[in-house]
Coordinates of C-alpha atoms and ligand atoms in Angstrom, one line a residue:
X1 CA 105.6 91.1 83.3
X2 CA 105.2 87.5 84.9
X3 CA 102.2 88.9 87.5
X4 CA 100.4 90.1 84.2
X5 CA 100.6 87.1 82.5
X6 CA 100.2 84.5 85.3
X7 CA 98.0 86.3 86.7
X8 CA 96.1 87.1 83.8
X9 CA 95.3 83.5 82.9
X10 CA 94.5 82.6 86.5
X11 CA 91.7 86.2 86.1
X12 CA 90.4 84.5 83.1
X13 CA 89.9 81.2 84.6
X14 CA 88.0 82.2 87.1
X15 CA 85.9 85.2 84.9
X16 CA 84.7 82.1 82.9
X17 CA 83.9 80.2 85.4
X18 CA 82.2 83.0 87.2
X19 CA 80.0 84.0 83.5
X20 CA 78.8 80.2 83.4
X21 CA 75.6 79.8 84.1
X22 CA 75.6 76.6 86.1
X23 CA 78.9 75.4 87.9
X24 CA 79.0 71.4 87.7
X25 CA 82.0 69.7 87.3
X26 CA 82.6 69.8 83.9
X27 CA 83.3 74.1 84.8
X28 CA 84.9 73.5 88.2
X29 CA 87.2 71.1 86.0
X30 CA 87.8 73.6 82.9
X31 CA 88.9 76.2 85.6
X32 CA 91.6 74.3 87.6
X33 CA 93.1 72.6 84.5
X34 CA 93.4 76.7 83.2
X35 CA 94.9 77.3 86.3
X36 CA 97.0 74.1 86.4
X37 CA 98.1 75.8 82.7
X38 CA 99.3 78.8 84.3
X39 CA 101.1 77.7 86.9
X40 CA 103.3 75.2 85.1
X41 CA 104.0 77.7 82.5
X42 CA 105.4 79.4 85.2
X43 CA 107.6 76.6 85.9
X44 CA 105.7 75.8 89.4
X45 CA 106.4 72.3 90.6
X46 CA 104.5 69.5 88.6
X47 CA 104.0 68.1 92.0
X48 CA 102.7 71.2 93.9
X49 CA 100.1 72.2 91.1
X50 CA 98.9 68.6 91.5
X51 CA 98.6 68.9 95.1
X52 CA 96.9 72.2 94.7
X53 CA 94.0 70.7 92.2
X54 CA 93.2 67.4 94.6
X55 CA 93.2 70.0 97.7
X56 CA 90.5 72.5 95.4
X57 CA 88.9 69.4 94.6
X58 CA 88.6 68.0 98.0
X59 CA 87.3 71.3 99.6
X60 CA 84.5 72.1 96.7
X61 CA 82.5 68.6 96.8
X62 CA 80.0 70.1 94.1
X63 CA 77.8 67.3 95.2
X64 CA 77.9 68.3 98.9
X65 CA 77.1 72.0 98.0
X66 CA 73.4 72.5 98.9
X67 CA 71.6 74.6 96.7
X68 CA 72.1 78.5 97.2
X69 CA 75.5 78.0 98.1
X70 CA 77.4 80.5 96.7
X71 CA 79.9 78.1 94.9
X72 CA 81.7 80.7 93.0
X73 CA 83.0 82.4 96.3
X74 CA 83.7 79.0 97.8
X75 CA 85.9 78.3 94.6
X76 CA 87.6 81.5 94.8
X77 CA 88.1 81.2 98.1
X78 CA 89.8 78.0 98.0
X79 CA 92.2 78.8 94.7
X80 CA 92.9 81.9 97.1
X81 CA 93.9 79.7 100.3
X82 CA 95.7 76.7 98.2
X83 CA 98.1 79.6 95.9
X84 CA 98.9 81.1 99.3
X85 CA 99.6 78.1 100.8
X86 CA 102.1 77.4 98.0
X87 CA 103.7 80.1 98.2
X88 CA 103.6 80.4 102.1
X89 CA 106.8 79.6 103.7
X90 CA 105.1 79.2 107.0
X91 CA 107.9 81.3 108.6
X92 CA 108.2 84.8 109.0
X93 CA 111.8 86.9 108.2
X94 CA 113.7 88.6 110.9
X95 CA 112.6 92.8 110.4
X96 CA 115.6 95.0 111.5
X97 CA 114.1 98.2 113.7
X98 CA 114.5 101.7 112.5
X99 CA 116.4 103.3 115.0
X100 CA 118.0 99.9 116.2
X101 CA 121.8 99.4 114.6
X102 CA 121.3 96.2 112.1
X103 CA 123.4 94.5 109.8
X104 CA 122.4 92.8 106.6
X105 CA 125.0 90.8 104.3
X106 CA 123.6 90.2 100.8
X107 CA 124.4 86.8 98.9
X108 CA 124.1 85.2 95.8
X109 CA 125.7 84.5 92.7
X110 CA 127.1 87.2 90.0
X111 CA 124.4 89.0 88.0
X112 CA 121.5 87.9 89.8
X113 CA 121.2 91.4 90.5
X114 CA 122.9 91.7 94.3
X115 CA 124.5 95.1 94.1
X116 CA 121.3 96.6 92.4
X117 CA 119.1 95.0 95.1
X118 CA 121.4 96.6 97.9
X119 CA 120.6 100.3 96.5
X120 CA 117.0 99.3 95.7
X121 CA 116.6 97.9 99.5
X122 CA 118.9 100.8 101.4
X123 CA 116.8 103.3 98.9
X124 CA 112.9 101.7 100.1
X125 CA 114.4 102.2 103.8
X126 CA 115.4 105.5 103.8
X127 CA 112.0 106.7 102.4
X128 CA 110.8 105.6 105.3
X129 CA 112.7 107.5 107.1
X130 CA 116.0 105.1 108.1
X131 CA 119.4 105.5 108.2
X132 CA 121.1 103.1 105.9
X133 CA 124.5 103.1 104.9
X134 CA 126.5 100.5 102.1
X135 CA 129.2 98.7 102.5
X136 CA 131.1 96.9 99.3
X137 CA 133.0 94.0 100.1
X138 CA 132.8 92.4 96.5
X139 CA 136.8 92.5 95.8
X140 CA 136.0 89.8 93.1
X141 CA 134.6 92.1 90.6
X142 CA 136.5 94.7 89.2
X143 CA 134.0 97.6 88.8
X144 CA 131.6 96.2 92.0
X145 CA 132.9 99.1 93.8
X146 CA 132.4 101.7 91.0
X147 CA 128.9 100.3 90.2
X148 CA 128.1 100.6 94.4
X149 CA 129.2 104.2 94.6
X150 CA 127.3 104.9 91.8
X151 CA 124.0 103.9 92.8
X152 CA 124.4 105.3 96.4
X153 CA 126.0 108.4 94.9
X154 CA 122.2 108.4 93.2
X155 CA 120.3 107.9 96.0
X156 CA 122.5 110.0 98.3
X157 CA 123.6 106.8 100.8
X158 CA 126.6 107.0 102.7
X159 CA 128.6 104.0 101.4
X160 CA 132.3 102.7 102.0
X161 CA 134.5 100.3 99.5
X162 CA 138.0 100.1 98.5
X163 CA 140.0 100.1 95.6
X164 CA 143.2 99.0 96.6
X165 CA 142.3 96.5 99.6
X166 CA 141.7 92.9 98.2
X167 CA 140.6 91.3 101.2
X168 CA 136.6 91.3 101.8
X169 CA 136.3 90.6 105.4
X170 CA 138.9 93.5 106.0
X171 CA 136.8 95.6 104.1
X172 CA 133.2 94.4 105.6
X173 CA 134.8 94.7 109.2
X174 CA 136.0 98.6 108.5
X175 CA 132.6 99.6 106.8
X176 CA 130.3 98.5 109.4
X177 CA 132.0 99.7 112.0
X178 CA 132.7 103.1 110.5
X179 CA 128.6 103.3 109.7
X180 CA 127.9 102.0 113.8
X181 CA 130.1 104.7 114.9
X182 CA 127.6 107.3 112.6
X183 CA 125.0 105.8 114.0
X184 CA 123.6 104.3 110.7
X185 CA 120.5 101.9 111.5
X186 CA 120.4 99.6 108.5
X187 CA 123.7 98.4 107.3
X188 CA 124.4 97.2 104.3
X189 CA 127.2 94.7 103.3
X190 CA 127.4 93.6 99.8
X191 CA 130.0 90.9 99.0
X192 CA 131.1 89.1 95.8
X193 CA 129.2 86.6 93.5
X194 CA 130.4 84.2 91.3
X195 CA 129.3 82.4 88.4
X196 CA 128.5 78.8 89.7
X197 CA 127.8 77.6 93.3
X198 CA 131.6 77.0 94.2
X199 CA 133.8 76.4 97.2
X200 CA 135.2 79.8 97.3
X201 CA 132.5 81.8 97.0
X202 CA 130.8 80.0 100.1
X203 CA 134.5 80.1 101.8
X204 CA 134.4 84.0 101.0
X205 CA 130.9 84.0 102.7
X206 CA 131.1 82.2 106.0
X207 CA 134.3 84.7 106.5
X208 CA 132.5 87.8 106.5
X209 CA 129.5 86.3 107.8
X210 CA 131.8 85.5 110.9
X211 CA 133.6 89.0 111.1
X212 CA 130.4 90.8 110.7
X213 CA 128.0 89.1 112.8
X214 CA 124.8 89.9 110.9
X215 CA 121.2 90.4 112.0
X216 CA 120.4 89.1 108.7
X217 CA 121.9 87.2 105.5
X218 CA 119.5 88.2 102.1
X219 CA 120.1 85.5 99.5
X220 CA 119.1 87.2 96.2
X221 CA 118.1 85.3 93.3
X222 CA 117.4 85.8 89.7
X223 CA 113.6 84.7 89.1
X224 CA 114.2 83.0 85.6
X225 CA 115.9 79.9 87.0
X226 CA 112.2 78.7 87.7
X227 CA 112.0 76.2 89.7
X228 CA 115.5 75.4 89.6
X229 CA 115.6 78.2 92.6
X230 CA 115.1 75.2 95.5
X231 CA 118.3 73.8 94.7
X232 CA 120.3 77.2 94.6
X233 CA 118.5 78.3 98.3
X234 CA 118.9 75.0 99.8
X235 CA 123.0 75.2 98.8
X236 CA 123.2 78.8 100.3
X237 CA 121.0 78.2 103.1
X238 CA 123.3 75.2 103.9
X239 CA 126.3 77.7 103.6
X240 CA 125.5 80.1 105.5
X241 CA 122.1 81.2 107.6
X242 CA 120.0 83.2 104.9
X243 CA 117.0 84.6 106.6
X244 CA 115.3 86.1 103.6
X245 CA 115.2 85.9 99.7
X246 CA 114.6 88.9 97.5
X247 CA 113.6 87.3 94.1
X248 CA 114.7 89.3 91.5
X249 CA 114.0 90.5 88.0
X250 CA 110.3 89.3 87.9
X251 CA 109.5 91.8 85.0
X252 CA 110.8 89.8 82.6
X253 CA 111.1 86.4 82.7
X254 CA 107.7 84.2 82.5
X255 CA 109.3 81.7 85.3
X256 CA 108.9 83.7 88.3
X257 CA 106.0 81.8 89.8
X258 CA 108.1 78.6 89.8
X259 CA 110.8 80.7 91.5
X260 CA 108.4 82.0 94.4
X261 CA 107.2 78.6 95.0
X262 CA 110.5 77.0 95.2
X263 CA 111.7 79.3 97.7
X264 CA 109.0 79.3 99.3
X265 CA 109.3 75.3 99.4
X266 CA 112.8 75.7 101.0
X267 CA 111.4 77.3 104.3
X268 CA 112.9 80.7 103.3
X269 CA 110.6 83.7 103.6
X270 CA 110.6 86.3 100.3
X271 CA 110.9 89.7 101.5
X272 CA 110.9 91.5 98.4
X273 CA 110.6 91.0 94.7
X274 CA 112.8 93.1 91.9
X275 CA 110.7 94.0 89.1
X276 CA 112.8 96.2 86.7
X277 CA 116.2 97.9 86.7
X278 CA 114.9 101.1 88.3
X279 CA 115.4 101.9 91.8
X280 CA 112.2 102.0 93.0
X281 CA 110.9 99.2 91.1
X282 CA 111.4 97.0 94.0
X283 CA 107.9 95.9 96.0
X284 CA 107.3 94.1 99.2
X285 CA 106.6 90.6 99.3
X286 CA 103.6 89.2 101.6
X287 CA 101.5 86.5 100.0
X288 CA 98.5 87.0 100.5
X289 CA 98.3 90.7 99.1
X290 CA 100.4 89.2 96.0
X291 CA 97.7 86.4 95.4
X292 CA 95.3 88.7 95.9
X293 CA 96.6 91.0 92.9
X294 CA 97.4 87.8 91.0
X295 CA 93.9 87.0 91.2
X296 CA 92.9 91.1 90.3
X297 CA 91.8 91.2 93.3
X298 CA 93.9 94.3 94.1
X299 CA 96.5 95.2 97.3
X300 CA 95.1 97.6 99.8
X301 CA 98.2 97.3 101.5
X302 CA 100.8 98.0 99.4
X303 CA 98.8 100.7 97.7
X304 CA 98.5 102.4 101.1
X305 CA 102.2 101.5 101.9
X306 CA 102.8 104.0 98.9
X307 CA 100.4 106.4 99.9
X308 CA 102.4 107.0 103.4
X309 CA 105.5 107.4 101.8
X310 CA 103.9 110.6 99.7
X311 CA 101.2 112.1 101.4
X312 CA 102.8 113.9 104.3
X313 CA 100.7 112.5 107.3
X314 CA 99.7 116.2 108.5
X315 CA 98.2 116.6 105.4
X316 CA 96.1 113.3 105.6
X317 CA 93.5 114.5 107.9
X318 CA 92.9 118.0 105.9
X319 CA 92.4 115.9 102.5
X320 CA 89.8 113.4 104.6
X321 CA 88.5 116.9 105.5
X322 CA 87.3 118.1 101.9
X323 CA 86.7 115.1 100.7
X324 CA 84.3 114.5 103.8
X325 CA 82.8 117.8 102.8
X326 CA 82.2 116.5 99.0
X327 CA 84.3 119.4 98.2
X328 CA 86.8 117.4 95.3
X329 CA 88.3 120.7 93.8
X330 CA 90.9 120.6 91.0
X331 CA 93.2 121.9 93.5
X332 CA 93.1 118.5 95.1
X333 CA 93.5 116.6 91.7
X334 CA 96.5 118.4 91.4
X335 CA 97.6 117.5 94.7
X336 CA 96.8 114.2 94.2
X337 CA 98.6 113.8 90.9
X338 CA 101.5 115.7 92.5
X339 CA 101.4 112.2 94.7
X340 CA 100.8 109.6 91.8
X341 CA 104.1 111.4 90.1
X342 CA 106.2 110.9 93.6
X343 CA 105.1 107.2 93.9
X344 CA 107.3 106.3 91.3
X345 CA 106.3 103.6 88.4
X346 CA 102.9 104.7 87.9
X347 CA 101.4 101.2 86.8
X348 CA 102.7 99.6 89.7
X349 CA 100.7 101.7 91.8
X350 CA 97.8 101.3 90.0
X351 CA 98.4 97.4 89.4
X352 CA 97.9 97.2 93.2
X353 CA 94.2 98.4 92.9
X354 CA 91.4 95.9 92.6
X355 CA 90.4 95.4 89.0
X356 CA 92.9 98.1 87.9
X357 CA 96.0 95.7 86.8
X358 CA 95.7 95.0 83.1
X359 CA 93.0 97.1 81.8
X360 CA 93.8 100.5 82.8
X361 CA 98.4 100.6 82.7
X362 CA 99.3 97.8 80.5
X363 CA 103.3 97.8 80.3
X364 CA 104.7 100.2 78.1
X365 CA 101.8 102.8 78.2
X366 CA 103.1 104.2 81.8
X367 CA 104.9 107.0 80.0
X368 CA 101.8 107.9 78.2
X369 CA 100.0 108.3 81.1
X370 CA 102.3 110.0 82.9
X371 CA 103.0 112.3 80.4
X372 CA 99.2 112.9 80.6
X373 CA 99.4 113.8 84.0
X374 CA 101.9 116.2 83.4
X375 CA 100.1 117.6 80.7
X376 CA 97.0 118.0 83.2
X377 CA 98.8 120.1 85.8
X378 CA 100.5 122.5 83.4
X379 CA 97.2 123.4 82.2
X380 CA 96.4 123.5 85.8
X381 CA 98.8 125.9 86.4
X382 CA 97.3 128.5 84.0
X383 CA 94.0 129.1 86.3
X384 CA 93.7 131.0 88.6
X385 CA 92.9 130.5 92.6
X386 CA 89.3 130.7 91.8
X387 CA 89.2 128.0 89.2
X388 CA 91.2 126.0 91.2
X389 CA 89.2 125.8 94.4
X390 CA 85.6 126.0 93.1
X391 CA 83.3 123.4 93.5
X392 CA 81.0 125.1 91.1
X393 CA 81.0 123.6 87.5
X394 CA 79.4 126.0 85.8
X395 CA 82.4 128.5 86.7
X396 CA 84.4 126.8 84.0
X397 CA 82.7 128.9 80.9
X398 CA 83.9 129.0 77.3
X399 CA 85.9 132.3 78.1
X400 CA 88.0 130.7 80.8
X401 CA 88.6 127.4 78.7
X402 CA 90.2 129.7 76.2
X403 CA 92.4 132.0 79.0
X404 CA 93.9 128.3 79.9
X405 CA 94.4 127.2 76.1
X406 CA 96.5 130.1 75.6
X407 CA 98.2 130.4 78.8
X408 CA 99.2 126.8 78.6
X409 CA 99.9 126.9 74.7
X410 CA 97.5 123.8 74.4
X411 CA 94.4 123.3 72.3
X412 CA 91.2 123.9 73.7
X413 CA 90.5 120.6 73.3
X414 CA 93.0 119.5 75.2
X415 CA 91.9 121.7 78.2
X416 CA 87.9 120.1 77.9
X417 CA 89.6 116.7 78.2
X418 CA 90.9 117.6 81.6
X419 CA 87.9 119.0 82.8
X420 CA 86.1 116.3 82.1
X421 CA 88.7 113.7 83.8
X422 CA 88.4 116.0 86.9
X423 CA 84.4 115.5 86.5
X424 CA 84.6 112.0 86.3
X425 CA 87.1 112.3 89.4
X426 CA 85.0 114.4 90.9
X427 CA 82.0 112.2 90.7
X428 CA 83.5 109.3 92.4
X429 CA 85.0 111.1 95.2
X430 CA 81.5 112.4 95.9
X431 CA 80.6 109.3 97.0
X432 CA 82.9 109.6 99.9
X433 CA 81.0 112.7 101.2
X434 CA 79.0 112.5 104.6
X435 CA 82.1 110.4 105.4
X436 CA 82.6 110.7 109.7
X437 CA 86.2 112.0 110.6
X438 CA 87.8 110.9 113.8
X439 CA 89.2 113.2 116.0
X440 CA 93.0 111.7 117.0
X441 CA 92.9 108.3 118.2
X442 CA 89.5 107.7 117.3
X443 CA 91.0 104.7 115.3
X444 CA 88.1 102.1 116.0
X445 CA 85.2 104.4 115.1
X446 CA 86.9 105.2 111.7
X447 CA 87.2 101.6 111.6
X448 CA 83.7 100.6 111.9
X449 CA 82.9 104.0 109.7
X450 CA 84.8 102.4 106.6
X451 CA 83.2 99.2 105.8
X452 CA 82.8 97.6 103.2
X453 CA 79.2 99.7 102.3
X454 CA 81.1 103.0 102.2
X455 CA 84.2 101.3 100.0
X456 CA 81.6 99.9 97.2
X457 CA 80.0 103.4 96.7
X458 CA 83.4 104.8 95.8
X459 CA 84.6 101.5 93.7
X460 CA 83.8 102.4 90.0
X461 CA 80.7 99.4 89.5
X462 CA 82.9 97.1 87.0
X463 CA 85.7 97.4 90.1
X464 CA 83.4 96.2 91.9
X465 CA 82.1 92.9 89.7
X466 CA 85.3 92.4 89.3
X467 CA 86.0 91.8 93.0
X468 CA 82.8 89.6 93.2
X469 CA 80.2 92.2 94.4
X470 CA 79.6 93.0 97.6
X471 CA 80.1 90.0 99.4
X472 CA 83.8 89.9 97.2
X473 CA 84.6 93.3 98.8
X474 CA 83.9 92.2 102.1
X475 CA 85.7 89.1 101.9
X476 CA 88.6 91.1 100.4
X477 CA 88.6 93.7 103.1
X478 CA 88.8 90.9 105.9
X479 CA 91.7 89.3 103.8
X480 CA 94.0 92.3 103.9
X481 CA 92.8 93.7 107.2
X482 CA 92.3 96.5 105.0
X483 CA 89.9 98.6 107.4
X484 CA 92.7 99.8 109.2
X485 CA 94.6 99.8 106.3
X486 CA 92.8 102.1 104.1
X487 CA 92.5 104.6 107.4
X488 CA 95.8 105.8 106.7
X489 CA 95.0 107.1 103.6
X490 CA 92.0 109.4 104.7
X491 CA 93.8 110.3 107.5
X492 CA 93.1 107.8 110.4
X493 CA 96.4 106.1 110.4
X494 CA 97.7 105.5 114.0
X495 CA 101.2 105.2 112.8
Ligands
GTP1 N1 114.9 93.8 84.6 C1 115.5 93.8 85.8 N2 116.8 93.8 85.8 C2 117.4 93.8 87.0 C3 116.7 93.7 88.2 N3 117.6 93.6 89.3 C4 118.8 93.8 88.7 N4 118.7 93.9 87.4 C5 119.8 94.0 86.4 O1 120.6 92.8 86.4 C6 122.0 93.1 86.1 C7 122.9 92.5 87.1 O2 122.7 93.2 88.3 P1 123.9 93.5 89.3 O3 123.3 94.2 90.5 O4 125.1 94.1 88.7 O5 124.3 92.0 89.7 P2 125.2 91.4 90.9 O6 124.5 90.2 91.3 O7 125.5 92.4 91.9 O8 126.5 91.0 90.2 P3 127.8 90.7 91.0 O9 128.2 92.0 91.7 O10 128.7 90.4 89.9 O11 127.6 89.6 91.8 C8 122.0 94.6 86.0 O12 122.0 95.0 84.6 C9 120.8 95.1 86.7 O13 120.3 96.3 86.2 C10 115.3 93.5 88.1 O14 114.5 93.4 89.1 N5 114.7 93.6 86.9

């Protein structure tokens, strides 16, 4: 995955630097020319990476740096700001409203994934509770239509296509205003690609664009072109008015950094990234939680962004509620990993958590882990009430370890393993007891509740290094705004 191994190298960089003893400029050097490494494997812009390294340079004057200045923060700091700012288009998208009748026309050319990315987009709105609807108006492609239906048929979105009409715009026109008649909020036009940049396809384009009138244009693009990517926005943009870029395909190609940066360098804002085949492997874009998990720094925000879609919001406050009380019961680790299985790829959830990304879900182990889970909550469903809500350790005696063994048709074994995951669970979780719960509304005493003081003592300690310590933490919480953020998930959420 290109996060893992960009941001992997760009980790390392800075872990070195952080486990020197002394930082002169021989280590503030080393650092940015591993960094300068990284990005231009990535295919980022000779010039841009240059840029980047002067600008570093410029901000940490080593010299200037008085003693017990913390230089490692002000170096990670300003690798922070400077990969933001390269990837910052300094514009925001157009965001349809839920409830509000928008239309969005996808572009680009054929296979960089634009029929996919229509499901994958309609599919992240409707789990939030939208009405989205998909309309095919790729008449270029024979089996466009087929491969549309399909993937709606999946996801259970209303879609509309043809097989006999040839002309697009016809098509486009009937669609969205069959789905504004049903009242759809987020419509969906696909239309055709083609294989090069060509008069036709852009022809094609300005005519739907015209008939439809959309709220939005979404140029999707395939992330391995690299850099390459600035020319093949600029000639769309200049074609018609894209609004947004959803980069696709960043699991597998090791260019995608170039290909962020170069849209980024055309003005356009990334709204989304594609990062494998499956529906829901399909994540928001903002840069400065993506940095921040490039750097292993984790994303508050788009690991709470999950936890809404899951955890029912009635049942956020009574979770804040026992875990307030210190009361972590294997009843709630079930529940919990009832919502890890529902949040779909499981290491993309966990990639999103500070320190979390390589070590604990490297690529290609998430089946074993889910499979683990599972395994956990069939055993879990051979105890009884009893076991499950006790808070009492000593309940679970030899005896009862064998009952679940056989009732699960696992080995004993198997069963201790559990039991002590849920005690090392169990033991972090603590940490959140004596925790304040506010009443409704009570948004900005939650606020102040959570700091960062409270987040540390529930951060496993090597979390924590990793981040940089307390000061890291705190840093990182202001980043994200991730106070409020985190709110939602015990409960507080105003949303
Ligand atoms: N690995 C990976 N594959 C993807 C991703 N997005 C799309 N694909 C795959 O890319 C291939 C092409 O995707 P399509 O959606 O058919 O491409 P398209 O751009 O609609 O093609 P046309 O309709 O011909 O213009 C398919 O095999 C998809 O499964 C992604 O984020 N990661």
């Amino acid at each position: 995955m290109v996060l893992a191994q960009l941001g992997g190298s760009i980790s390392r960089a800075l872990q070195q630097m952080s486990n020197a003893t002394i930082i002169d400029e021989k280590v503030l050097n080393d650092c940015l020319n591993e960094i300068t490494r990284a990005l231009l494997q990535a295919d980022v812009q000779f010039k841009l990476v240059r840029d980047m390294q002067a600008n570093i340079k410029k901000i940490v004057n080593l010299d200037d740096l008085a003693a017990g200045h913390n230089k490692r923060k002000i170096i990670q700091q300003a690798i922070f700001n400077e990969l933001c700012k390269i990837l910052d288009p300094g514009k925001p998208s157009f965001t349809p409203k839920k409830g509000k009748t928008s239309v969005v026309m996808f572009v680009g050319l054929q296979g960089s994934g634009k029929t996919t990315t229509c499901t994958k987009y309609a599919y992240y709105h409707q789990k939030k509770g939208w009405k989205p609807a998909l309309v095919c108006a790729d008449t270029f492609r024979a089996g466009a239509f087929d491969q549309l239906k399909q993937n709606a048929t999946k996801a259970k979105i209303p879609f509309y296509g043809s097989y006999t009409e040839s002309d697009p715009v016809r098509i486009a026109v009937e669609g969205v205003e069959r789905f504004k008649k049903e009242n759809c909020d987020l419509i969906i036009v696909d239309t055709s690609g083609r294989h090069k940049q060509e008069a036709a396809l852009f022809e094609e384009m300005r005519q739907v664009s015209e008939a439809t009138k959309p709220d939005l244009v979404i140029f999707v693009m395939d992330s391995s072109i690299g850099q390459a990517a600035f020319d093949q926005a600029q000639a769309f943009k200049q074609s018609v008015a894209v609004g947004a870029v959803i980069v696709t395909k960043m699991d597998g190609h090791a260019k995608g950094g170039g290909a962020l940066s170069a849209v980024a360098a055309t003005k356009s804002p990334v709204i989304f990234i594609g990062t494998g085949e499956h529906m829901d492997e399909f994540e928001v874009f903002d840069v400065k939680p993506f940095v921040s998990r490039l750097l292993g720094m984790g994303d508050w925000s788009g690991f709470m962004d999950k936890i809404h879609e899951v955890v029912p919001m009635d049942q956020q406050p009574e979770l804040l509620q026992k875990l307030s009380e210190g009361n972590f019961t294997l009843r709630i680790m079930y529940e919990q990993f009832q919502n890890i299985l529902k949040m779909g790829p499981i290491g993309q959830v966990f990639s999103m958590l500070p320190g979390f990304s390589q070590e604990l879900m490297p690529k290609g182990r998430e089946k074993e882990s889910q499979a683990k889970i599972k395994r956990y909550m069939t055993m879990m469903d051979s105890m009884t009430n009893e076991e499950l809500d006790s808070t009492n350790p000593k309940l679970m005696n030899e005896s009862r370890i064998m009952r679940i063994a056989r009732g699960c048709g696992r080995p004993v074994r198997d069963v201790m393993e559990m039991l002590e995951e849920y005690k090392r669970l169990a033991k972090i979780w603590s940490k959140m007891k004596g925790l304040k719960i506010p009443k409704k509304g009570e948004m900005s005493a939650l606020s102040r509740n959570m700091n960062a003081q409270h987040m540390s003592k529930v951060l496993p300690p090597q979390m924590l290094k990793q981040i940089g310590g307390m000061g890291g933490l705190q840093n990182l919480m202001k980043q994200m705004g991730s106070a409020k953020d985190m709110m939602g998930m015990f409960g507080g959420g105003e949303k």
